[in-house]
Amino acid sequence: MVRLPFIAGNWKMNKTVREAVDLVKELKATLSGVKGVEVAVAPPFTALDAVRREIEGSSILLAAQNVYWEEKGAFTGEISSLMLKEVGCHYVIIGHSERRQFFGETDETVSRRIKTALTQGLKVMFCIGETLKEREEGKTFSVIERQVEVGLKGLGPQELRGITVAYEPVWAIGTGKTATPDQAEEVHRYVRGKLEGLYSKIISEEIRIQYGGSVTPENIKGLMAQPNIDGALVGGASLKAESFSKIVRFREL
Ligand code: PEP
């Protein structure tokens, strides 16, 4: 099964509108002509509209960093799937470890967000990953199993096709400590096996699994050489056009 590699940049709480437009202008130039890879950027909410206008007509897709599960109403500070669709988002990141760590996200709230986003026609980058403590206690696979089972609960096979799983070991995010290709592959293989158990072999082979955690132009090639690593969710290195486009052009490195 050939899966189209998918590289996405998570800008987190970085970039004013002006800085976001400058970055995406540079990206359009450095990524022009790139084939055989899907690319998305996830600016902060305030820059989504400006970035959407800038990427119109290019192959770069727009992603948001979070979404609420209700459609509308008295939910101060939240953003709905419909609003993200309206502003041109194709993808939304759900369950990022920073949301779980700092904003009280649980597997259950992640699941509710996923369900609504898919129903409203967004595609989802569903983040999972163990903390350093969990890894050291030998709990990596049980944590991943729980996150996958609860996060995807109630989704049928057709809905699952709207999901990209992003395996992001928490100890590797923003720390400069990448999982080795073997360490990442071991978990990716486990996730695919889990999806096969929950759905079917055919579907598990279709779903892309990105790796995230200190991905750079220096380590992307080794990661992408693994059979079950289908792309990357990139934080720090997505904030500069030079490093992000090198990652997207990993085949040329
Ligand atoms: C992320 O936040 O999704 C991420 C992987 O960050 P970084 O690349 O900076 O580790």
mmCIF file of C-alpha atoms and ligand atoms in Angstrom:
data_model
loop_
_atom_site.group_PDB
_atom_site.id
_atom_site.type_symbol
_atom_site.label_atom_id
_atom_site.label_comp_id
_atom_site.label_asym_id
_atom_site.label_seq_id
_atom_site.Cartn_x
_atom_site.Cartn_y
_atom_site.Cartn_z
ATOM 1 C CA MET A 1 0.000 0.000 0.000
ATOM 2 C CA VAL A 2 1.513 3.330 -1.035
ATOM 3 C CA ARG A 3 0.601 6.138 1.315
ATOM 4 C CA LEU A 4 1.196 9.724 0.249
ATOM 5 C CA PRO A 5 3.649 11.275 2.747
ATOM 6 C CA PHE A 6 2.112 14.067 4.773
ATOM 7 C CA ILE A 7 4.214 16.835 6.325
ATOM 8 C CA ALA A 8 2.447 19.417 8.483
ATOM 9 C CA GLY A 9 3.756 22.446 10.353
ATOM 10 C CA ASN A 10 2.282 23.296 13.741
ATOM 11 C CA TRP A 11 3.097 26.937 14.381
ATOM 12 C CA LYS A 12 1.594 26.821 17.891
ATOM 13 C CA MET A 13 1.233 30.280 19.521
ATOM 14 C CA ASN A 14 3.726 31.902 17.166
ATOM 15 C CA LYS A 15 3.456 34.442 14.324
ATOM 16 C CA THR A 16 1.475 37.628 14.095
ATOM 17 C CA VAL A 17 -0.683 37.945 10.975
ATOM 18 C CA ARG A 18 2.078 39.822 9.224
ATOM 19 C CA GLU A 19 4.768 37.281 10.175
ATOM 20 C CA ALA A 20 2.480 34.421 9.149
ATOM 21 C CA VAL A 21 1.912 35.954 5.719
ATOM 22 C CA ASP A 22 5.648 36.510 5.259
ATOM 23 C CA LEU A 23 6.417 32.899 6.186
ATOM 24 C CA VAL A 24 3.801 31.428 3.903
ATOM 25 C CA LYS A 25 4.942 33.631 1.007
ATOM 26 C CA GLU A 26 8.427 32.201 1.423
ATOM 27 C CA LEU A 27 7.042 28.689 1.704
ATOM 28 C CA LYS A 28 5.093 29.058 -1.510
ATOM 29 C CA ALA A 29 8.312 29.961 -3.269
ATOM 30 C CA THR A 30 10.514 27.285 -1.696
ATOM 31 C CA LEU A 31 7.895 24.561 -2.140
ATOM 32 C CA SER A 32 6.814 25.330 -5.669
ATOM 33 C CA GLY A 33 7.026 22.274 -7.880
ATOM 34 C CA VAL A 34 7.254 19.795 -4.985
ATOM 35 C CA LYS A 35 5.432 16.603 -5.867
ATOM 36 C CA GLY A 36 4.542 13.374 -4.116
ATOM 37 C CA VAL A 37 3.971 14.871 -0.680
ATOM 38 C CA GLU A 38 1.009 16.534 0.994
ATOM 39 C CA VAL A 39 1.782 19.724 2.925
ATOM 40 C CA ALA A 40 -0.253 21.620 5.509
ATOM 41 C CA VAL A 41 0.414 24.526 7.837
ATOM 42 C CA ALA A 42 -1.401 25.237 11.105
ATOM 43 C CA PRO A 43 -1.120 28.937 11.986
ATOM 44 C CA PRO A 44 -2.806 30.403 15.080
ATOM 45 C CA PHE A 45 -6.534 31.145 14.644
ATOM 46 C CA THR A 46 -5.915 34.871 14.130
ATOM 47 C CA ALA A 47 -3.788 34.250 11.033
ATOM 48 C CA LEU A 48 -5.930 31.557 9.370
ATOM 49 C CA ASP A 49 -7.798 33.886 7.043
ATOM 50 C CA ALA A 50 -4.715 35.797 5.901
ATOM 51 C CA VAL A 51 -2.775 32.565 5.318
ATOM 52 C CA ARG A 52 -5.704 31.066 3.422
ATOM 53 C CA ARG A 53 -5.711 34.008 1.012
ATOM 54 C CA GLU A 54 -1.975 33.654 0.507
ATOM 55 C CA ILE A 55 -2.016 29.891 -0.228
ATOM 56 C CA GLU A 56 -4.995 29.999 -2.588
ATOM 57 C CA GLY A 57 -4.024 28.307 -5.830
ATOM 58 C CA SER A 58 -1.000 26.574 -4.252
ATOM 59 C CA SER A 59 -0.922 22.991 -2.999
ATOM 60 C CA ILE A 60 -0.386 23.990 0.648
ATOM 61 C CA LEU A 61 -3.380 23.074 2.814
ATOM 62 C CA LEU A 62 -4.656 24.992 5.814
ATOM 63 C CA ALA A 63 -4.969 23.422 9.255
ATOM 64 C CA ALA A 64 -6.184 24.699 12.628
ATOM 65 C CA GLN A 65 -4.624 23.776 15.963
ATOM 66 C CA ASN A 66 -7.784 22.909 17.870
ATOM 67 C CA VAL A 67 -11.592 22.918 17.652
ATOM 68 C CA TYR A 68 -14.548 22.682 20.027
ATOM 69 C CA TRP A 69 -17.180 19.950 19.766
ATOM 70 C CA GLU A 70 -20.330 22.085 19.896
ATOM 71 C CA GLU A 71 -21.609 23.762 16.743
ATOM 72 C CA LYS A 72 -22.344 27.154 18.291
ATOM 73 C CA GLY A 73 -23.558 28.844 21.434
ATOM 74 C CA ALA A 74 -22.401 30.153 24.778
ATOM 75 C CA PHE A 75 -18.862 28.732 24.800
ATOM 76 C CA THR A 76 -16.687 31.792 25.297
ATOM 77 C CA GLY A 77 -13.280 31.496 23.697
ATOM 78 C CA GLU A 78 -14.051 28.440 21.599
ATOM 79 C CA ILE A 79 -14.123 27.921 17.814
ATOM 80 C CA SER A 80 -16.409 25.500 15.948
ATOM 81 C CA SER A 81 -15.727 23.186 13.026
ATOM 82 C CA LEU A 82 -18.091 25.204 10.888
ATOM 83 C CA MET A 83 -16.056 28.348 11.557
ATOM 84 C CA LEU A 84 -12.853 26.547 10.615
ATOM 85 C CA LYS A 85 -14.409 25.223 7.410
ATOM 86 C CA GLU A 86 -15.650 28.696 6.544
ATOM 87 C CA VAL A 87 -12.170 30.150 6.885
ATOM 88 C CA GLY A 88 -10.754 27.487 4.574
ATOM 89 C CA CYS A 89 -9.354 24.830 6.910
ATOM 90 C CA HIS A 90 -8.921 21.370 5.483
ATOM 91 C CA TYR A 91 -7.372 19.829 8.610
ATOM 92 C CA VAL A 92 -7.499 20.320 12.341
ATOM 93 C CA ILE A 93 -4.979 19.090 14.926
ATOM 94 C CA ILE A 94 -6.745 17.418 17.853
ATOM 95 C CA GLY A 95 -5.325 16.092 21.111
ATOM 96 C CA HIS A 96 -1.903 17.720 20.931
ATOM 97 C CA SER A 97 0.050 16.915 24.108
ATOM 98 C CA GLU A 98 0.243 20.622 24.969
ATOM 99 C CA ARG A 99 -3.573 20.706 24.992
ATOM 100 C CA ARG A 100 -3.626 17.581 27.163
ATOM 101 C CA GLN A 101 -0.902 18.930 29.479
ATOM 102 C CA PHE A 102 -1.871 22.592 29.890
ATOM 103 C CA PHE A 103 -5.562 22.771 29.008
ATOM 104 C CA GLY A 104 -7.077 19.714 30.634
ATOM 105 C CA GLU A 105 -7.778 17.722 27.462
ATOM 106 C CA THR A 106 -8.641 14.093 28.142
ATOM 107 C CA ASP A 107 -9.084 11.112 25.834
ATOM 108 C CA GLU A 108 -12.841 11.689 26.153
ATOM 109 C CA THR A 109 -12.783 15.366 25.152
ATOM 110 C CA VAL A 110 -10.381 14.509 22.332
ATOM 111 C CA SER A 111 -12.881 11.920 21.118
ATOM 112 C CA ARG A 112 -15.766 14.428 21.169
ATOM 113 C CA ARG A 113 -13.724 16.960 19.199
ATOM 114 C CA ILE A 114 -12.732 14.337 16.624
ATOM 115 C CA LYS A 115 -16.294 13.160 16.130
ATOM 116 C CA THR A 116 -17.690 16.642 15.486
ATOM 117 C CA ALA A 117 -14.805 17.748 13.287
ATOM 118 C CA LEU A 118 -15.210 14.704 11.040
ATOM 119 C CA THR A 119 -18.978 15.108 10.911
ATOM 120 C CA GLN A 120 -18.498 18.685 9.759
ATOM 121 C CA GLY A 121 -16.122 17.586 6.999
ATOM 122 C CA LEU A 122 -12.741 18.479 8.475
ATOM 123 C CA LYS A 123 -9.869 16.026 8.342
ATOM 124 C CA VAL A 124 -8.129 15.364 11.633
ATOM 125 C CA MET A 125 -4.529 15.032 12.766
ATOM 126 C CA PHE A 126 -5.091 12.989 15.918
ATOM 127 C CA CYS A 127 -2.142 13.313 18.316
ATOM 128 C CA ILE A 128 -1.104 10.594 20.725
ATOM 129 C CA GLY A 129 2.068 9.928 22.676
ATOM 130 C CA GLU A 130 3.499 8.871 26.004
ATOM 131 C CA THR A 131 5.336 11.013 28.565
ATOM 132 C CA LEU A 132 8.910 10.254 29.640
ATOM 133 C CA LYS A 133 7.635 8.842 32.944
ATOM 134 C CA GLU A 134 5.230 6.522 31.143
ATOM 135 C CA ARG A 135 7.999 5.331 28.814
ATOM 136 C CA GLU A 136 10.384 4.717 31.711
ATOM 137 C CA GLU A 137 7.714 2.765 33.553
ATOM 138 C CA GLY A 138 7.223 0.533 30.511
ATOM 139 C CA LYS A 139 3.732 1.887 29.841
ATOM 140 C CA THR A 140 4.237 3.219 26.306
ATOM 141 C CA PHE A 141 2.055 0.655 24.556
ATOM 142 C CA SER A 142 -0.725 0.641 27.138
ATOM 143 C CA VAL A 143 -0.925 4.456 26.988
ATOM 144 C CA ILE A 144 -0.989 4.436 23.198
ATOM 145 C CA GLU A 145 -3.606 1.694 23.211
ATOM 146 C CA ARG A 146 -5.873 3.667 25.544
ATOM 147 C CA GLN A 147 -5.444 6.913 23.598
ATOM 148 C CA VAL A 148 -6.273 5.184 20.302
ATOM 149 C CA GLU A 149 -9.211 3.182 21.651
ATOM 150 C CA VAL A 150 -10.879 6.067 23.489
ATOM 151 C CA GLY A 151 -9.968 8.774 20.977
ATOM 152 C CA LEU A 152 -11.450 6.869 18.040
ATOM 153 C CA LYS A 153 -14.402 5.377 19.936
ATOM 154 C CA GLY A 154 -17.594 5.274 17.911
ATOM 155 C CA LEU A 155 -15.959 6.065 14.566
ATOM 156 C CA GLY A 156 -16.930 3.852 11.673
ATOM 157 C CA PRO A 157 -14.487 2.767 8.965
ATOM 158 C CA GLN A 158 -15.556 5.547 6.626
ATOM 159 C CA GLU A 159 -14.990 8.180 9.310
ATOM 160 C CA LEU A 160 -11.590 6.708 10.120
ATOM 161 C CA ARG A 161 -10.483 7.569 6.612
ATOM 162 C CA GLY A 162 -10.594 11.234 7.678
ATOM 163 C CA ILE A 163 -7.939 10.587 10.327
ATOM 164 C CA THR A 164 -4.181 10.920 10.252
ATOM 165 C CA VAL A 165 -2.597 9.672 13.461
ATOM 166 C CA ALA A 166 0.331 11.737 14.755
ATOM 167 C CA TYR A 167 2.574 9.834 17.141
ATOM 168 C CA GLU A 168 4.326 12.450 19.239
ATOM 169 C CA PRO A 169 6.233 11.165 22.254
ATOM 170 C CA VAL A 170 5.866 13.988 24.776
ATOM 171 C CA TRP A 171 9.529 13.712 25.798
ATOM 172 C CA ALA A 172 10.562 14.510 22.227
ATOM 173 C CA ILE A 173 8.400 17.598 21.679
ATOM 174 C CA GLY A 174 10.367 20.832 21.664
ATOM 175 C CA THR A 175 13.227 19.157 23.535
ATOM 176 C CA GLY A 176 15.637 18.487 20.693
ATOM 177 C CA LYS A 177 15.460 14.788 21.706
ATOM 178 C CA THR A 178 14.047 12.865 18.746
ATOM 179 C CA ALA A 179 12.911 9.294 19.011
ATOM 180 C CA THR A 180 15.278 7.151 16.964
ATOM 181 C CA PRO A 181 13.769 5.847 13.725
ATOM 182 C CA ASP A 182 13.585 2.403 15.360
ATOM 183 C CA GLN A 183 11.868 3.709 18.496
ATOM 184 C CA ALA A 184 9.309 5.598 16.401
ATOM 185 C CA GLU A 185 8.757 2.712 13.980
ATOM 186 C CA GLU A 186 8.080 0.342 16.873
ATOM 187 C CA VAL A 187 5.178 2.503 18.063
ATOM 188 C CA HIS A 188 3.902 3.238 14.544
ATOM 189 C CA ARG A 189 3.791 -0.496 13.841
ATOM 190 C CA TYR A 190 1.897 -1.002 17.077
ATOM 191 C CA VAL A 191 -0.633 1.698 16.150
ATOM 192 C CA ARG A 192 -1.206 0.162 12.730
ATOM 193 C CA GLY A 193 -1.738 -3.239 14.328
ATOM 194 C CA LYS A 194 -4.203 -1.687 16.750
ATOM 195 C CA LEU A 195 -6.128 -0.097 13.867
ATOM 196 C CA GLU A 196 -6.188 -3.451 12.114
ATOM 197 C CA GLY A 197 -7.703 -5.028 15.230
ATOM 198 C CA LEU A 198 -10.289 -2.272 15.614
ATOM 199 C CA TYR A 199 -11.166 -1.994 11.903
ATOM 200 C CA SER A 200 -9.512 -4.112 9.218
ATOM 201 C CA LYS A 201 -6.183 -4.746 7.549
ATOM 202 C CA ILE A 202 -7.216 -2.783 4.468
ATOM 203 C CA ILE A 203 -8.162 0.303 6.464
ATOM 204 C CA SER A 204 -5.140 0.100 8.753
ATOM 205 C CA GLU A 205 -2.921 0.091 5.654
ATOM 206 C CA GLU A 206 -4.614 3.238 4.322
ATOM 207 C CA ILE A 207 -4.268 5.379 7.440
ATOM 208 C CA ARG A 208 -1.227 7.625 7.585
ATOM 209 C CA ILE A 209 0.793 7.840 10.776
ATOM 210 C CA GLN A 210 2.964 10.919 11.189
ATOM 211 C CA TYR A 211 5.849 11.177 13.621
ATOM 212 C CA GLY A 212 6.285 14.360 15.659
ATOM 213 C CA GLY A 213 8.955 15.411 18.139
ATOM 214 C CA SER A 214 11.982 17.557 17.273
ATOM 215 C CA VAL A 215 11.868 16.694 13.571
ATOM 216 C CA THR A 216 14.568 18.566 11.627
ATOM 217 C CA PRO A 217 16.137 18.429 8.148
ATOM 218 C CA GLU A 218 18.891 16.357 9.792
ATOM 219 C CA ASN A 219 16.690 13.528 11.053
ATOM 220 C CA ILE A 220 13.718 13.447 8.657
ATOM 221 C CA LYS A 221 15.276 11.130 6.112
ATOM 222 C CA GLY A 222 15.988 8.347 8.604
ATOM 223 C CA LEU A 223 12.483 8.615 9.998
ATOM 224 C CA MET A 224 10.812 8.580 6.566
ATOM 225 C CA ALA A 225 12.799 5.480 5.593
ATOM 226 C CA GLN A 226 10.761 3.458 8.093
ATOM 227 C CA PRO A 227 7.910 1.465 6.572
ATOM 228 C CA ASN A 228 5.233 2.719 8.967
ATOM 229 C CA ILE A 229 6.267 6.380 9.193
ATOM 230 C CA ASP A 230 4.188 8.299 6.662
ATOM 231 C CA GLY A 231 5.074 11.878 7.425
ATOM 232 C CA ALA A 232 5.810 14.358 10.162
ATOM 233 C CA LEU A 233 4.089 16.892 12.356
ATOM 234 C CA VAL A 234 6.714 19.571 12.806
ATOM 235 C CA GLY A 235 6.771 22.258 15.496
ATOM 236 C CA GLY A 236 9.922 24.364 15.913
ATOM 237 C CA ALA A 237 11.412 23.607 12.513
ATOM 238 C CA SER A 238 8.183 24.675 10.771
ATOM 239 C CA LEU A 239 8.653 28.290 11.874
ATOM 240 C CA LYS A 240 11.325 28.945 9.251
ATOM 241 C CA ALA A 241 10.740 28.408 5.541
ATOM 242 C CA GLU A 242 14.229 27.059 5.002
ATOM 243 C CA SER A 243 14.035 24.215 7.516
ATOM 244 C CA PHE A 244 10.389 23.351 6.833
ATOM 245 C CA SER A 245 10.861 23.161 3.086
ATOM 246 C CA LYS A 246 13.944 20.978 3.517
ATOM 247 C CA ILE A 247 11.818 18.604 5.602
ATOM 248 C CA VAL A 248 9.095 18.596 2.935
ATOM 249 C CA ARG A 249 11.771 17.921 0.304
ATOM 250 C CA PHE A 250 13.183 15.047 2.388
ATOM 251 C CA ARG A 251 13.738 12.914 -0.698
ATOM 252 C CA GLU A 252 16.281 15.418 -2.009
ATOM 253 C CA LEU A 253 18.383 15.492 1.188
HETATM 254 C C1 PEP B 1 4.696 19.522 17.863
HETATM 255 O O1 PEP B 1 4.403 20.408 18.625
HETATM 256 O O2 PEP B 1 3.782 18.921 17.260
HETATM 257 C C2 PEP B 1 6.098 19.192 17.701
HETATM 258 C C3 PEP B 1 6.401 18.030 17.215
HETATM 259 O O3 PEP B 1 7.020 20.136 18.104
HETATM 260 P P1 PEP B 1 8.619 20.109 17.839
HETATM 261 O O4 PEP B 1 8.826 19.727 16.413
HETATM 262 O O5 PEP B 1 9.077 21.504 18.136
HETATM 263 O O6 PEP B 1 9.187 19.094 18.773
#
